[in-house]
Amino acid sequence: MKKNKNKIQLFDFHFPAYRPRRIRSHAVLREMLKETRFSAAQLVMPYFVRAGRGVREPISAMPGQFRFSPDTLLPELAKLSKSGVRSVLLFGLADAKNEKASGAFAAAGVIPKTVRLIKKNFPELAVITDVCLCAYTAHGHCGLLDRRGKILNDASVDVLARMALAHAEAGADMVSPSDMMDGRIGGIRKVLDKKGFPELPILSYGAKYSSSFYGPFREAAHSAPAGGRNIPGDRKGYQMDPANREEALREIALDIREGADMVMVKPALAYLDILREAKDKFQFPLAAYFVSGEYSMIKAAAQKGWLDERLAVMEALTAVFRAGADLVMTYHAQDAAGWLKK
Ligand code: PBG
């Protein structure tokens, strides 16, 4: 076996010569020696946006989160900006759904419209847009389906690339494909380059698992896969099996090769091992998505008085950063930014 010179020799530490508690005895020492820190600039706040005016619909499965129309989102962003959070992730609710997901790339759609409005009113915010078809297809899948209910991978990639381009043309600072079709990063990169956006970054949901923790999001975005005759009722045909680790590394490697500028692991808490491994292996900008179900679990327990919300959120986020994330998308972003100041 190869000897690792840098490895700590645990038997070199002896009690009572070494007493680990000495460095924990004083608050200043504890603060000094904290190994993991993060700042509000590393948190990304997701929002659900729908067409209309004056909309502020509470999302029942996500206490404290709302569906906004572009006009009601603006005052929210003023508060967000004050908190120190610097970037937002936008999810659109379709004006109309159809088999071709044509609402996904409409230049007059709710996302391009919202992006323009944000860039005009809050030029200091980085606007990241979600690129996926599930909210725009009648069946709720992240890609197009043929008549027998099979995913049309390559045709879906073409639509995703058009969607990313529509967001780029509206002024998005980064596009973020979450669909898990094969070849989408390369497909999107090619179209962006050809149409004059060679410098627009892509944040790829490289390793996105087929997770029960997306449940509340699907209520929020009206994007649950419908299921039915010939139509699968889940996303297992494109999202990854939670049991798989090597496959996640292959997915991430492939996305980096295709031109991703940042990669993501999603969800976060149940996948900390994947985050750590991806960071160690690729040394590449790494995001984690602290998803809706993770948010709602803490919120629900806090509402019942079973958990201290602030402590639970800060502990969980610290764990995600400790595991290797450089940034975290989280519905707790604004609250956490406030707690970081105190
Ligand atoms: C769309 C998408 C989903 C999430 C982000 N983008 C849902 C899904 O894949 O079903 C989940 C985010 C969350 O749960 O907070 N493909």
PDB file of N, CA and C in Angstrom, residues 295-310 312-313 332:
ATOM      1  N   TYR A 295     -36.470  22.074   2.340  1.00  0.00           N
ATOM      2  CA  TYR A 295     -36.985  23.313   2.923  1.00  0.00           C
ATOM      3  C   TYR A 295     -38.236  23.023   3.754  1.00  0.00           C
ATOM      4  N   SER A 296     -39.186  22.317   3.143  1.00  0.00           N
ATOM      5  CA  SER A 296     -40.487  22.125   3.800  1.00  0.00           C
ATOM      6  C   SER A 296     -40.397  21.248   5.045  1.00  0.00           C
ATOM      7  N   MET A 297     -39.476  20.306   5.056  1.00  0.00           N
ATOM      8  CA  MET A 297     -39.315  19.468   6.253  1.00  0.00           C
ATOM      9  C   MET A 297     -38.928  20.333   7.449  1.00  0.00           C
ATOM     10  N   ILE A 298     -37.968  21.219   7.234  1.00  0.00           N
ATOM     11  CA  ILE A 298     -37.525  22.082   8.335  1.00  0.00           C
ATOM     12  C   ILE A 298     -38.635  23.043   8.733  1.00  0.00           C
ATOM     13  N   LYS A 299     -39.298  23.627   7.724  1.00  0.00           N
ATOM     14  CA  LYS A 299     -40.379  24.571   8.006  1.00  0.00           C
ATOM     15  C   LYS A 299     -41.489  23.912   8.825  1.00  0.00           C
ATOM     16  N   ALA A 300     -41.870  22.708   8.414  1.00  0.00           N
ATOM     17  CA  ALA A 300     -42.981  22.020   9.088  1.00  0.00           C
ATOM     18  C   ALA A 300     -42.617  21.703  10.531  1.00  0.00           C
ATOM     19  N   ALA A 301     -41.401  21.192  10.732  1.00  0.00           N
ATOM     20  CA  ALA A 301     -40.990  20.848  12.092  1.00  0.00           C
ATOM     21  C   ALA A 301     -40.888  22.117  12.945  1.00  0.00           C
ATOM     22  N   ALA A 302     -40.409  23.197  12.338  1.00  0.00           N
ATOM     23  CA  ALA A 302     -40.277  24.458  13.077  1.00  0.00           C
ATOM     24  C   ALA A 302     -41.662  24.989  13.466  1.00  0.00           C
ATOM     25  N   GLN A 303     -42.608  24.877  12.527  1.00  0.00           N
ATOM     26  CA  GLN A 303     -43.965  25.354  12.824  1.00  0.00           C
ATOM     27  C   GLN A 303     -44.584  24.604  13.989  1.00  0.00           C
ATOM     28  N   LYS A 304     -44.216  23.348  14.128  1.00  0.00           N
ATOM     29  CA  LYS A 304     -44.746  22.549  15.230  1.00  0.00           C
ATOM     30  C   LYS A 304     -43.951  22.764  16.516  1.00  0.00           C
ATOM     31  N   GLY A 305     -42.889  23.528  16.402  1.00  0.00           N
ATOM     32  CA  GLY A 305     -42.071  23.764  17.591  1.00  0.00           C
ATOM     33  C   GLY A 305     -41.111  22.624  17.872  1.00  0.00           C
ATOM     34  N   TRP A 306     -40.892  21.749  16.889  1.00  0.00           N
ATOM     35  CA  TRP A 306     -40.021  20.595  17.106  1.00  0.00           C
ATOM     36  C   TRP A 306     -38.568  20.896  16.787  1.00  0.00           C
ATOM     37  N   LEU A 307     -38.320  21.919  16.003  1.00  0.00           N
ATOM     38  CA  LEU A 307     -36.944  22.289  15.653  1.00  0.00           C
ATOM     39  C   LEU A 307     -36.814  23.794  15.780  1.00  0.00           C
ATOM     40  N   ASP A 308     -35.615  24.267  16.080  1.00  0.00           N
ATOM     41  CA  ASP A 308     -35.328  25.696  16.016  1.00  0.00           C
ATOM     42  C   ASP A 308     -34.947  25.983  14.559  1.00  0.00           C
ATOM     43  N   GLU A 309     -35.792  26.726  13.865  1.00  0.00           N
ATOM     44  CA  GLU A 309     -35.608  26.902  12.425  1.00  0.00           C
ATOM     45  C   GLU A 309     -34.236  27.475  12.077  1.00  0.00           C
ATOM     46  N   ARG A 310     -33.886  28.532  12.770  1.00  0.00           N
ATOM     47  CA  ARG A 310     -32.620  29.182  12.457  1.00  0.00           C
ATOM     48  C   ARG A 310     -31.436  28.229  12.632  1.00  0.00           C
ATOM     49  N   ALA A 312     -31.442  24.962  12.713  1.00  0.00           N
ATOM     50  CA  ALA A 312     -31.509  23.822  11.787  1.00  0.00           C
ATOM     51  C   ALA A 312     -31.063  24.235  10.391  1.00  0.00           C
ATOM     52  N   VAL A 313     -31.531  25.396   9.926  1.00  0.00           N
ATOM     53  CA  VAL A 313     -31.176  25.859   8.577  1.00  0.00           C
ATOM     54  C   VAL A 313     -29.670  26.125   8.490  1.00  0.00           C
ATOM     55  N   HIS A 332     -34.269  29.131   1.635  1.00  0.00           N
ATOM     56  CA  HIS A 332     -33.910  29.767   2.905  1.00  0.00           C
ATOM     57  C   HIS A 332     -32.951  30.942   2.687  1.00  0.00           C
TER      58      HIS A 332
END
